[in-house]
PDB file of C-alpha atoms in Angstrom:
ATOM      1  CA  MET A1370       0.178   0.400  -0.425  1.00 70.00           C
ATOM      2  CA  SER A1371       1.402   3.054  -0.445  1.00 81.00           C
ATOM      3  CA  VAL A1372       0.496   6.475   1.301  1.00 91.00           C
ATOM      4  CA  SER A1373      -0.476  10.086  -0.264  1.00 93.00           C
ATOM      5  CA  THR A1374       1.943  12.327   1.423  1.00 95.00           C
ATOM      6  CA  THR A1375       2.418  16.811  -0.257  1.00 96.00           C
ATOM      7  CA  ARG A1376       3.834  19.725   0.988  1.00 96.00           C
ATOM      8  CA  VAL A1377       2.068  22.263   1.337  1.00 95.00           C
ATOM      9  CA  ASN A1378       3.280  25.473   1.927  1.00 93.00           C
ATOM     10  CA  GLY A1379       5.186  24.001   4.404  1.00 94.00           C
ATOM     11  CA  VAL A1380       2.914  21.773   5.891  1.00 97.00           C
ATOM     12  CA  THR A1381       3.386  17.809   5.372  1.00 97.00           C
ATOM     13  CA  VAL A1382      -0.782  16.448   4.471  1.00 98.00           C
ATOM     14  CA  VAL A1383      -0.609  12.132   4.847  1.00 98.00           C
ATOM     15  CA  GLN A1384      -3.681  11.356   3.346  1.00 97.00           C
ATOM     16  CA  VAL A1385      -5.402   8.628   5.258  1.00 97.00           C
ATOM     17  CA  PRO A1386      -5.946   5.236   3.569  1.00 96.00           C
ATOM     18  CA  GLY A1387     -10.890   4.077   3.680  1.00 95.00           C
ATOM     19  CA  GLU A1388      -8.774   1.937   6.339  1.00 95.00           C
ATOM     20  CA  LEU A1389      -6.183   1.906   8.475  1.00 96.00           C
ATOM     21  CA  THR A1390      -6.263  -1.276  10.446  1.00 94.00           C
ATOM     22  CA  ALA A1391      -3.612  -3.890  11.440  1.00 91.00           C
ATOM     23  CA  GLU A1392      -2.656  -5.310   7.330  1.00 90.00           C
ATOM     24  CA  ASN A1393      -1.956  -1.053   6.554  1.00 94.00           C
ATOM     25  CA  ARG A1394      -0.726   0.796   9.726  1.00 95.00           C
ATOM     26  CA  GLY A1395       2.791  -0.553   9.011  1.00 95.00           C
ATOM     27  CA  ALA A1396       3.072   1.165   5.361  1.00 96.00           C
ATOM     28  CA  PHE A1397       1.773   4.746   7.194  1.00 97.00           C
ATOM     29  CA  ARG A1398       4.111   4.661  10.220  1.00 97.00           C
ATOM     30  CA  ASP A1399       6.433   3.804   7.573  1.00 97.00           C
ATOM     31  CA  ALA A1400       5.205   6.715   5.705  1.00 97.00           C
ATOM     32  CA  VAL A1401       5.687   8.982   8.505  1.00 97.00           C
ATOM     33  CA  LEU A1402       8.289   8.311   9.969  1.00 97.00           C
ATOM     34  CA  ASN A1403      10.200   8.255   6.435  1.00 96.00           C
ATOM     35  CA  ARG A1404       9.181  12.433   6.417  1.00 96.00           C
ATOM     36  CA  LEU A1405       9.526  13.064  10.047  1.00 97.00           C
ATOM     37  CA  GLY A1406      13.554  11.923   9.328  1.00 96.00           C
ATOM     38  CA  GLU A1407      13.559  14.568   6.026  1.00 96.00           C
ATOM     39  CA  GLY A1408      13.406  16.974   9.011  1.00 96.00           C
ATOM     40  CA  GLU A1409      10.039  17.523   8.628  1.00 96.00           C
ATOM     41  CA  ARG A1410       8.528  18.914  11.056  1.00 96.00           C
ATOM     42  CA  LYS A1411       4.634  20.104  10.474  1.00 97.00           C
ATOM     43  CA  PHE A1412       1.680  17.184   9.939  1.00 98.00           C
ATOM     44  CA  VAL A1413      -1.501  17.092   8.664  1.00 98.00           C
ATOM     45  CA  PHE A1414      -3.244  13.676   9.152  1.00 98.00           C
ATOM     46  CA  ASP A1415      -6.091  13.827   6.365  1.00 98.00           C
ATOM     47  CA  PHE A1416      -8.895  11.500   6.730  1.00 97.00           C
ATOM     48  CA  GLN A1417     -11.684  12.244   4.004  1.00 96.00           C
ATOM     49  CA  GLY A1418     -11.779   9.500   2.866  1.00 91.00           C
ATOM     50  CA  ALA A1419     -11.005   7.172   5.264  1.00 95.00           C
ATOM     51  CA  GLY A1420     -13.914   4.936   6.585  1.00 93.00           C
ATOM     52  CA  TYR A1421     -12.618   2.932   8.866  1.00 95.00           C
ATOM     53  CA  ILE A1422     -10.133   2.802  11.678  1.00 96.00           C
ATOM     54  CA  ASP A1423      -9.392   0.113  14.574  1.00 95.00           C
ATOM     55  CA  SER A1424      -7.886  -0.051  17.851  1.00 95.00           C
ATOM     56  CA  SER A1425      -4.680  -0.354  15.814  1.00 95.00           C
ATOM     57  CA  GLY A1426      -4.599   1.995  13.425  1.00 96.00           C
ATOM     58  CA  LEU A1427      -5.769   4.662  16.112  1.00 96.00           C
ATOM     59  CA  GLY A1428      -2.909   2.681  18.087  1.00 96.00           C
ATOM     60  CA  ILE A1429      -0.459   3.570  14.974  1.00 97.00           C
ATOM     61  CA  LEU A1430      -1.764   7.234  15.864  1.00 97.00           C
ATOM     62  CA  VAL A1431      -0.905   7.857  18.936  1.00 96.00           C
ATOM     63  CA  SER A1432       2.607   6.364  19.038  1.00 96.00           C
ATOM     64  CA  LEU A1433       2.708   8.555  15.547  1.00 97.00           C
ATOM     65  CA  ALA A1434       2.025  11.949  17.091  1.00 97.00           C
ATOM     66  CA  ARG A1435       4.608  11.589  20.569  1.00 96.00           C
ATOM     67  CA  ARG A1436       6.845  10.929  17.065  1.00 97.00           C
ATOM     68  CA  ILE A1437       6.005  13.699  15.875  1.00 97.00           C
ATOM     69  CA  ARG A1438       6.206  15.602  20.108  1.00 96.00           C
ATOM     70  CA  GLU A1439       9.220  14.253  20.243  1.00 96.00           C
ATOM     71  CA  GLU A1440      11.074  15.827  17.635  1.00 97.00           C
ATOM     72  CA  GLY A1441       9.557  18.952  17.572  1.00 97.00           C
ATOM     73  CA  GLY A1442       7.600  18.645  16.158  1.00 97.00           C
ATOM     74  CA  GLU A1443       2.753  19.135  15.337  1.00 97.00           C
ATOM     75  CA  LEU A1444       0.353  17.125  14.292  1.00 98.00           C
ATOM     76  CA  ARG A1445      -3.519  17.811  13.594  1.00 98.00           C
ATOM     77  CA  LEU A1446      -5.874  15.203  12.602  1.00 98.00           C
ATOM     78  CA  ALA A1447      -8.465  16.605   9.802  1.00 97.00           C
ATOM     79  CA  GLY A1448     -11.486  15.285   8.070  1.00 97.00           C
ATOM     80  CA  LEU A1449     -12.917  12.684  10.787  1.00 97.00           C
ATOM     81  CA  ASN A1450     -16.018  12.221   9.211  1.00 96.00           C
ATOM     82  CA  GLU A1451     -18.685  11.461  11.432  1.00 93.00           C
ATOM     83  CA  ASP A1452     -18.089   7.927  12.789  1.00 94.00           C
ATOM     84  CA  LEU A1453     -14.990   8.193  13.469  1.00 96.00           C
ATOM     85  CA  LEU A1454     -15.489  11.370  15.609  1.00 94.00           C
ATOM     86  CA  THR A1455     -17.221   9.142  17.339  1.00 91.00           C
ATOM     87  CA  LEU A1456     -14.057   6.960  17.438  1.00 93.00           C
ATOM     88  CA  PHE A1457     -12.250   9.131  19.268  1.00 95.00           C
ATOM     89  CA  GLN A1458     -14.767  10.406  21.448  1.00 93.00           C
ATOM     90  CA  LEU A1459     -15.096   7.371  23.500  1.00 92.00           C
ATOM     91  CA  THR A1460     -11.518   6.167  23.296  1.00 94.00           C
ATOM     92  CA  ARG A1461     -11.079  10.264  24.992  1.00 94.00           C
ATOM     93  CA  LEU A1462      -8.531  10.240  21.698  1.00 94.00           C
ATOM     94  CA  ASP A1463     -10.163  13.825  21.067  1.00 94.00           C
ATOM     95  CA  ALA A1464      -7.757  14.958  23.931  1.00 92.00           C
ATOM     96  CA  VAL A1465      -4.900  13.681  22.717  1.00 92.00           C
ATOM     97  CA  PHE A1466      -4.663  15.737  19.270  1.00 96.00           C
ATOM     98  CA  GLN A1467      -5.556  18.162  18.047  1.00 96.00           C
ATOM     99  CA  ILE A1468      -8.774  17.981  15.511  1.00 97.00           C
ATOM    100  CA  SER A1469      -9.242  20.810  12.978  1.00 97.00           C
ATOM    101  CA  GLU A1470     -12.710  20.393  10.340  1.00 96.00           C
ATOM    102  CA  ASN A1471     -10.871  19.748   7.062  1.00 96.00           C
ATOM    103  CA  ARG A1472      -7.316  19.755   5.561  1.00 96.00           C
ATOM    104  CA  ALA A1473      -7.900  23.653   4.991  1.00 96.00           C
ATOM    105  CA  THR A1474      -8.803  25.126   8.406  1.00 96.00           C
ATOM    106  CA  ALA A1475      -5.704  22.184  10.174  1.00 96.00           C
ATOM    107  CA  LEU A1476      -3.519  23.796   7.513  1.00 96.00           C
ATOM    108  CA  GLY A1477      -4.232  27.287   8.639  1.00 93.00           C
ATOM    109  CA  GLU A1478      -3.380  26.812  12.248  1.00 92.00           C
ATOM    110  CA  LEU A1479      -0.760  25.200  11.629  1.00 90.00           C
TER     111      LEU A1479
ATOM    112  CA  MET B1062     -13.975 -20.325   4.664  1.00 44.00           C
ATOM    113  CA  SER B1063     -16.212 -23.803   5.451  1.00 44.00           C
ATOM    114  CA  ARG B1064     -19.859 -23.307   7.554  1.00 37.00           C
ATOM    115  CA  GLY B1065     -22.089 -25.102   9.521  1.00 36.00           C
ATOM    116  CA  PRO B1066     -19.269 -26.494  13.008  1.00 39.00           C
ATOM    117  CA  ARG B1067     -21.436 -28.508  14.984  1.00 41.00           C
ATOM    118  CA  ARG B1068     -22.669 -25.666  18.013  1.00 41.00           C
ATOM    119  CA  SER B1069     -20.508 -26.265  21.795  1.00 44.00           C
ATOM    120  CA  PRO B1070     -21.795 -28.955  24.178  1.00 43.00           C
ATOM    121  CA  ASP B1071     -21.395 -25.670  26.409  1.00 46.00           C
ATOM    122  CA  ALA B1072     -22.404 -23.267  24.099  1.00 45.00           C
ATOM    123  CA  PRO B1073     -25.487 -20.847  26.035  1.00 51.00           C
ATOM    124  CA  ARG B1074     -29.507 -21.898  25.273  1.00 57.00           C
ATOM    125  CA  PRO B1075     -31.637 -19.820  24.993  1.00 59.00           C
ATOM    126  CA  PRO B1076     -34.781 -20.833  27.559  1.00 62.00           C
ATOM    127  CA  PRO B1077     -37.855 -22.427  26.388  1.00 63.00           C
ATOM    128  CA  GLY B1078     -39.642 -21.274  22.755  1.00 61.00           C
ATOM    129  CA  GLN B1079     -37.099 -18.537  22.187  1.00 63.00           C
ATOM    130  CA  GLU B1080     -34.937 -20.771  20.642  1.00 65.00           C
ATOM    131  CA  THR B1081     -33.794 -18.543  17.643  1.00 73.00           C
ATOM    132  CA  ARG B1082     -31.461 -20.328  14.214  1.00 83.00           C
ATOM    133  CA  PRO B1083     -28.170 -19.068  13.390  1.00 93.00           C
ATOM    134  CA  PHE B1084     -28.827 -16.414   9.605  1.00 95.00           C
ATOM    135  CA  LEU B1085     -24.989 -16.953   9.666  1.00 97.00           C
ATOM    136  CA  ARG B1086     -22.096 -19.366  11.148  1.00 97.00           C
ATOM    137  CA  LEU B1087     -17.855 -19.240  10.214  1.00 97.00           C
ATOM    138  CA  SER B1088     -15.269 -21.259  10.943  1.00 96.00           C
ATOM    139  CA  PHE B1089     -12.027 -19.770   9.875  1.00 96.00           C
ATOM    140  CA  ALA B1090      -8.383 -20.921  10.594  1.00 96.00           C
ATOM    141  CA  SER B1091      -6.548 -18.218  13.177  1.00 95.00           C
ATOM    142  CA  ASP B1092      -4.760 -16.205  10.323  1.00 94.00           C
ATOM    143  CA  PRO B1093      -5.043 -12.470  10.196  1.00 93.00           C
ATOM    144  CA  ALA B1094      -6.053 -12.846   6.770  1.00 93.00           C
ATOM    145  CA  TRP B1095      -9.715 -13.576   7.403  1.00 95.00           C
ATOM    146  CA  LEU B1096     -10.428 -10.765   9.426  1.00 94.00           C
ATOM    147  CA  ARG B1097     -11.450  -8.920   6.211  1.00 94.00           C
ATOM    148  CA  PRO B1098     -13.539 -11.917   5.075  1.00 96.00           C
ATOM    149  CA  ALA B1099     -15.257 -12.532   7.918  1.00 96.00           C
ATOM    150  CA  LEU B1100     -16.465  -9.065   8.720  1.00 96.00           C
ATOM    151  CA  GLU B1101     -17.761  -8.508   4.739  1.00 95.00           C
ATOM    152  CA  LEU B1102     -19.582 -12.608   5.481  1.00 97.00           C
ATOM    153  CA  ALA B1103     -20.729 -11.185   8.279  1.00 97.00           C
ATOM    154  CA  GLY B1104     -21.931  -7.507   7.081  1.00 96.00           C
ATOM    155  CA  GLY B1105     -23.567  -8.552   4.260  1.00 96.00           C
ATOM    156  CA  ALA B1106     -25.608 -11.349   7.000  1.00 96.00           C
ATOM    157  CA  VAL B1107     -26.884  -8.970   8.872  1.00 96.00           C
ATOM    158  CA  ARG B1108     -27.851  -6.138   5.781  1.00 94.00           C
ATOM    159  CA  ARG B1109     -29.091  -8.978   4.570  1.00 95.00           C
ATOM    160  CA  VAL B1110     -31.668 -10.179   6.610  1.00 94.00           C
ATOM    161  CA  GLY B1111     -32.103  -6.866   7.595  1.00 94.00           C
ATOM    162  CA  ALA B1112     -31.083  -6.989  11.047  1.00 94.00           C
ATOM    163  CA  LEU B1113     -29.569  -3.701  11.575  1.00 95.00           C
ATOM    164  CA  PRO B1114     -29.762  -0.391   9.664  1.00 93.00           C
ATOM    165  CA  PRO B1115     -26.706   0.372   7.972  1.00 92.00           C
ATOM    166  CA  GLU B1116     -26.610   3.189  10.223  1.00 91.00           C
ATOM    167  CA  ASP B1117     -25.155   1.099  12.829  1.00 93.00           C
ATOM    168  CA  ASP B1118     -23.034  -1.172  10.193  1.00 93.00           C
ATOM    169  CA  PHE B1119     -19.878   1.629  11.093  1.00 94.00           C
ATOM    170  CA  ARG B1120     -20.469   0.496  15.731  1.00 95.00           C
ATOM    171  CA  PHE B1121     -20.771  -3.357  14.050  1.00 96.00           C
ATOM    172  CA  ARG B1122     -18.058  -4.002  11.844  1.00 96.00           C
ATOM    173  CA  VAL B1123     -15.154  -1.942  14.098  1.00 96.00           C
ATOM    174  CA  ALA B1124     -16.768  -3.947  16.861  1.00 97.00           C
ATOM    175  CA  LEU B1125     -17.084  -7.294  15.867  1.00 98.00           C
ATOM    176  CA  GLY B1126     -13.718  -6.806  13.785  1.00 97.00           C
ATOM    177  CA  GLU B1127     -11.858  -6.206  17.716  1.00 97.00           C
ATOM    178  CA  VAL B1128     -13.732  -8.862  18.400  1.00 97.00           C
ATOM    179  CA  LEU B1129     -12.496 -11.339  16.244  1.00 97.00           C
ATOM    180  CA  ALA B1130      -8.916  -9.742  16.540  1.00 96.00           C
ATOM    181  CA  ASN B1131      -8.472 -10.853  19.404  1.00 95.00           C
ATOM    182  CA  ALA B1132      -9.988 -13.946  19.556  1.00 97.00           C
ATOM    183  CA  ILE B1133      -7.386 -14.756  16.685  1.00 96.00           C
ATOM    184  CA  ARG B1134      -4.481 -13.070  17.959  1.00 93.00           C
ATOM    185  CA  HIS B1135      -4.539 -13.264  21.027  1.00 93.00           C
ATOM    186  CA  GLY B1136      -7.130 -15.732  21.915  1.00 95.00           C
ATOM    187  CA  ASN B1137      -5.202 -18.797  19.445  1.00 96.00           C
ATOM    188  CA  GLY B1138      -2.417 -16.676  19.521  1.00 95.00           C
ATOM    189  CA  CYS B1139      -2.759 -16.853  15.390  1.00 95.00           C
ATOM    190  CA  ALA B1140      -2.376 -20.907  15.976  1.00 95.00           C
ATOM    191  CA  PRO B1141      -3.353 -21.759  11.760  1.00 91.00           C
ATOM    192  CA  GLU B1142      -4.528 -24.867  14.259  1.00 95.00           C
ATOM    193  CA  ARG B1143      -6.654 -24.024  16.432  1.00 97.00           C
ATOM    194  CA  ARG B1144     -10.616 -21.890  14.599  1.00 97.00           C
ATOM    195  CA  VAL B1145     -12.796 -19.884  15.212  1.00 97.00           C
ATOM    196  CA  ARG B1146     -16.460 -19.910  15.458  1.00 98.00           C
ATOM    197  CA  VAL B1147     -18.624 -17.265  14.164  1.00 98.00           C
ATOM    198  CA  ARG B1148     -22.609 -17.097  14.144  1.00 97.00           C
ATOM    199  CA  LEU B1149     -24.636 -14.444  14.081  1.00 97.00           C
ATOM    200  CA  GLU B1150     -28.326 -14.518  15.164  1.00 96.00           C
ATOM    201  CA  ALA B1151     -31.212 -12.481  14.850  1.00 94.00           C
ATOM    202  CA  VAL B1152     -33.432 -11.726  17.348  1.00 93.00           C
ATOM    203  CA  PRO B1153     -36.219  -9.367  17.988  1.00 91.00           C
ATOM    204  CA  GLY B1154     -35.202  -5.395  16.634  1.00 91.00           C
ATOM    205  CA  GLY B1155     -31.341  -6.704  16.666  1.00 94.00           C
ATOM    206  CA  THR B1156     -28.356  -9.764  16.450  1.00 96.00           C
ATOM    207  CA  VAL B1157     -26.624 -10.995  18.584  1.00 97.00           C
ATOM    208  CA  VAL B1158     -23.298 -12.771  17.606  1.00 97.00           C
ATOM    209  CA  THR B1159     -20.467 -14.832  19.413  1.00 98.00           C
ATOM    210  CA  VAL B1160     -17.506 -15.234  18.735  1.00 98.00           C
ATOM    211  CA  GLU B1161     -15.531 -18.717  20.381  1.00 98.00           C
ATOM    212  CA  ASP B1162     -11.974 -19.389  20.056  1.00 97.00           C
ATOM    213  CA  GLU B1163     -10.288 -21.738  21.132  1.00 97.00           C
ATOM    214  CA  GLY B1164      -7.434 -19.961  23.217  1.00 95.00           C
ATOM    215  CA  GLU B1165      -6.822 -19.831  26.471  1.00 94.00           C
ATOM    216  CA  GLY B1166      -9.268 -17.543  27.389  1.00 92.00           C
ATOM    217  CA  PHE B1167      -8.462 -14.478  29.401  1.00 90.00           C
ATOM    218  CA  GLU B1168     -10.345 -12.415  32.135  1.00 89.00           C
ATOM    219  CA  PRO B1169     -11.823  -9.795  30.620  1.00 87.00           C
ATOM    220  CA  GLY B1170     -12.148  -7.348  34.282  1.00 84.00           C
ATOM    221  CA  ALA B1171      -8.556  -7.262  34.369  1.00 84.00           C
ATOM    222  CA  VAL B1172      -8.055  -5.082  31.582  1.00 84.00           C
ATOM    223  CA  ALA B1173      -6.668  -1.797  31.900  1.00 83.00           C
ATOM    224  CA  ASP B1174      -8.986   1.256  31.671  1.00 86.00           C
ATOM    225  CA  PRO B1175      -7.264   3.156  28.564  1.00 90.00           C
ATOM    226  CA  THR B1176      -8.906   6.136  28.410  1.00 88.00           C
ATOM    227  CA  ARG B1177      -7.743   7.489  32.006  1.00 86.00           C
ATOM    228  CA  GLY B1178      -4.537   8.311  33.421  1.00 83.00           C
ATOM    229  CA  ARG B1179      -0.941   7.270  31.062  1.00 84.00           C
ATOM    230  CA  ALA B1180      -3.123   4.478  28.988  1.00 85.00           C
ATOM    231  CA  LEU B1181      -4.369   6.714  27.450  1.00 86.00           C
ATOM    232  CA  GLY B1182      -1.174   8.341  25.770  1.00 84.00           C
ATOM    233  CA  ARG B1183      -0.314   4.559  24.924  1.00 86.00           C
ATOM    234  CA  SER B1184      -0.434   3.093  21.572  1.00 83.00           C
ATOM    235  CA  GLY B1185      -2.239  -0.451  22.996  1.00 85.00           C
ATOM    236  CA  GLY B1186      -5.277  -1.634  25.095  1.00 85.00           C
ATOM    237  CA  ARG B1187      -8.453  -0.822  22.846  1.00 92.00           C
ATOM    238  CA  GLY B1188      -9.793  -3.061  21.201  1.00 93.00           C
ATOM    239  CA  LEU B1189     -12.302  -3.993  24.439  1.00 94.00           C
ATOM    240  CA  LEU B1190     -12.955  -0.677  25.626  1.00 93.00           C
ATOM    241  CA  LEU B1191     -14.663   0.514  21.539  1.00 95.00           C
ATOM    242  CA  VAL B1192     -16.425  -3.126  21.983  1.00 95.00           C
ATOM    243  CA  ARG B1193     -18.083  -2.546  25.193  1.00 94.00           C
ATOM    244  CA  ARG B1194     -19.092   1.039  24.337  1.00 93.00           C
ATOM    245  CA  LEU B1195     -20.160   0.300  20.718  1.00 94.00           C
ATOM    246  CA  ALA B1196     -22.012  -2.911  20.827  1.00 95.00           C
ATOM    247  CA  ASP B1197     -25.009  -2.599  23.118  1.00 94.00           C
ATOM    248  CA  GLY B1198     -24.169  -5.822  25.297  1.00 94.00           C
ATOM    249  CA  VAL B1199     -21.169  -7.894  25.161  1.00 95.00           C
ATOM    250  CA  VAL B1200     -20.116 -10.723  28.024  1.00 95.00           C
ATOM    251  CA  TRP B1201     -17.579 -13.140  28.434  1.00 95.00           C
ATOM    252  CA  GLU B1202     -18.258 -16.747  29.130  1.00 95.00           C
ATOM    253  CA  SER B1203     -16.164 -19.893  29.130  1.00 95.00           C
ATOM    254  CA  GLY B1204     -13.284 -17.595  30.344  1.00 94.00           C
ATOM    255  CA  GLY B1205     -12.661 -14.833  27.837  1.00 94.00           C
ATOM    256  CA  ARG B1206     -12.801 -17.513  25.210  1.00 96.00           C
ATOM    257  CA  ARG B1207     -16.848 -16.965  23.956  1.00 97.00           C
ATOM    258  CA  ALA B1208     -18.063 -13.503  23.669  1.00 97.00           C
ATOM    259  CA  VAL B1209     -21.498 -12.692  23.555  1.00 97.00           C
ATOM    260  CA  LEU B1210     -22.709  -9.355  21.524  1.00 97.00           C
ATOM    261  CA  ALA B1211     -25.391  -8.075  21.126  1.00 96.00           C
ATOM    262  CA  PHE B1212     -26.619  -4.742  18.171  1.00 95.00           C
ATOM    263  CA  LEU B1213     -29.986  -3.269  18.688  1.00 94.00           C
ATOM    264  CA  ALA B1214     -30.802  -1.417  15.590  1.00 90.00           C
ATOM    265  CA  GLY B1215     -30.325   2.140  15.996  1.00 76.00           C
ATOM    266  CA  CYS B1216     -30.291   1.235  19.741  1.00 74.00           C
ATOM    267  CA  ARG B1217     -26.233   3.768  19.843  1.00 64.00           C
ATOM    268  CA  SER B1218     -27.779   5.617  16.641  1.00 47.00           C
ATOM    269  CA  GLY B1219     -27.462   8.157  19.840  1.00 45.00           C
ATOM    270  CA  ALA B1220     -23.517   7.809  18.937  1.00 45.00           C
ATOM    271  CA  ARG B1221     -24.700  11.563  16.364  1.00 39.00           C
ATOM    272  CA  SER B1222     -25.807  13.074  18.917  1.00 38.00           C
ATOM    273  CA  ARG B1223     -22.299  12.903  21.398  1.00 39.00           C
ATOM    274  CA  TRP B1224     -21.067  15.231  19.060  1.00 27.00           C
ATOM    275  CA  SER B1225     -23.315  17.244  20.292  1.00 30.00           C
ATOM    276  CA  ARG B1226     -21.806  17.408  24.301  1.00 33.00           C
ATOM    277  CA  PRO B1227     -17.982  16.929  25.132  1.00 37.00           C
ATOM    278  CA  ALA B1228     -17.074  14.433  26.638  1.00 38.00           C
ATOM    279  CA  ALA B1229     -17.415  13.245  29.752  1.00 39.00           C
ATOM    280  CA  GLY B1230     -14.339  14.065  32.484  1.00 35.00           C
ATOM    281  CA  ARG B1231     -13.459  17.009  29.807  1.00 32.00           C
TER     282      ARG B1231
END
C-alpha cells in the first residue's frame, strides 16, 4: 500500500487510507517516519475519504503523535467523519489530538 | 471458509421457546488474513436479513472486528490449527453475535481502562473498550474464550448526538 503525502506551504499532508488497520498501519507509519526523518516537522493527517479504523490504527496514530512531538513537531488531524469522530471521543483520544474540521482549516492552524 | 460447525456442548442456550436459528455461521483458521473476509461476510449477512439498519454498519463492524482480532491474535495466538467460530442470530430488534476461540481465555475485567492516566498515551489496549462502547451488550463466557455481543437496531444511533456534547470528564 502506498501512502500519499504532499507538501503544502511547509506542512506535510498525509492522506489516511480508506481503512487504517493492523494490515496497513506499518506502511502508514513508515511513510510518516520517513518524512519526519527528512526533517519535516508540521503534519496534517487528512482523513477525507477514510471510513474505518480499528484499535490498531488508533494505536499507530498515538504512537506517531508521540514521535512527532518528541522531534519538536506538530500534528493535526483533519476531515474525520462522524463515525470516526465517535471513535476518538469514545476513546478520549479527542483530548490527545488536535482535530480540525478539514484540511484547509488544519493548514491554517499550523 | 467452511460453514456449519457443530454447536459446542457448553454454549449458552436460550430459554425454551426462545431458540433462534443462526443466519450465518463461520469457522476459520486463526490467520489474520481471514479477518477482513469474515467481517465482510458478517456485515453482508446482517444487511441481507435486515437485522440492523445501515447506520449501525460502522459500530457493528468495528466492534466485531475487535472481537475477531482478539480471537485470532490473542486468543488463538494465530495458531493455524486453532479455529475461530462465529455465529450470528437474529433476535427481535437486532442481532446477537457469538465469537469463540480455542485459546487459554482471559479475564476481561483485568484489562486496564485505556482512557485514564498514562494509559491514554499508550498505543494499545483500546480494543475491549471499543467493543464495550459500540455493542449494546457484551458478555464473555467460558473463561473469556467466548464473546457474545448484542446489537439492537438504532440503539446507539445516539452516537450522532454524542457530538453535541463534550466527552465526560473533559
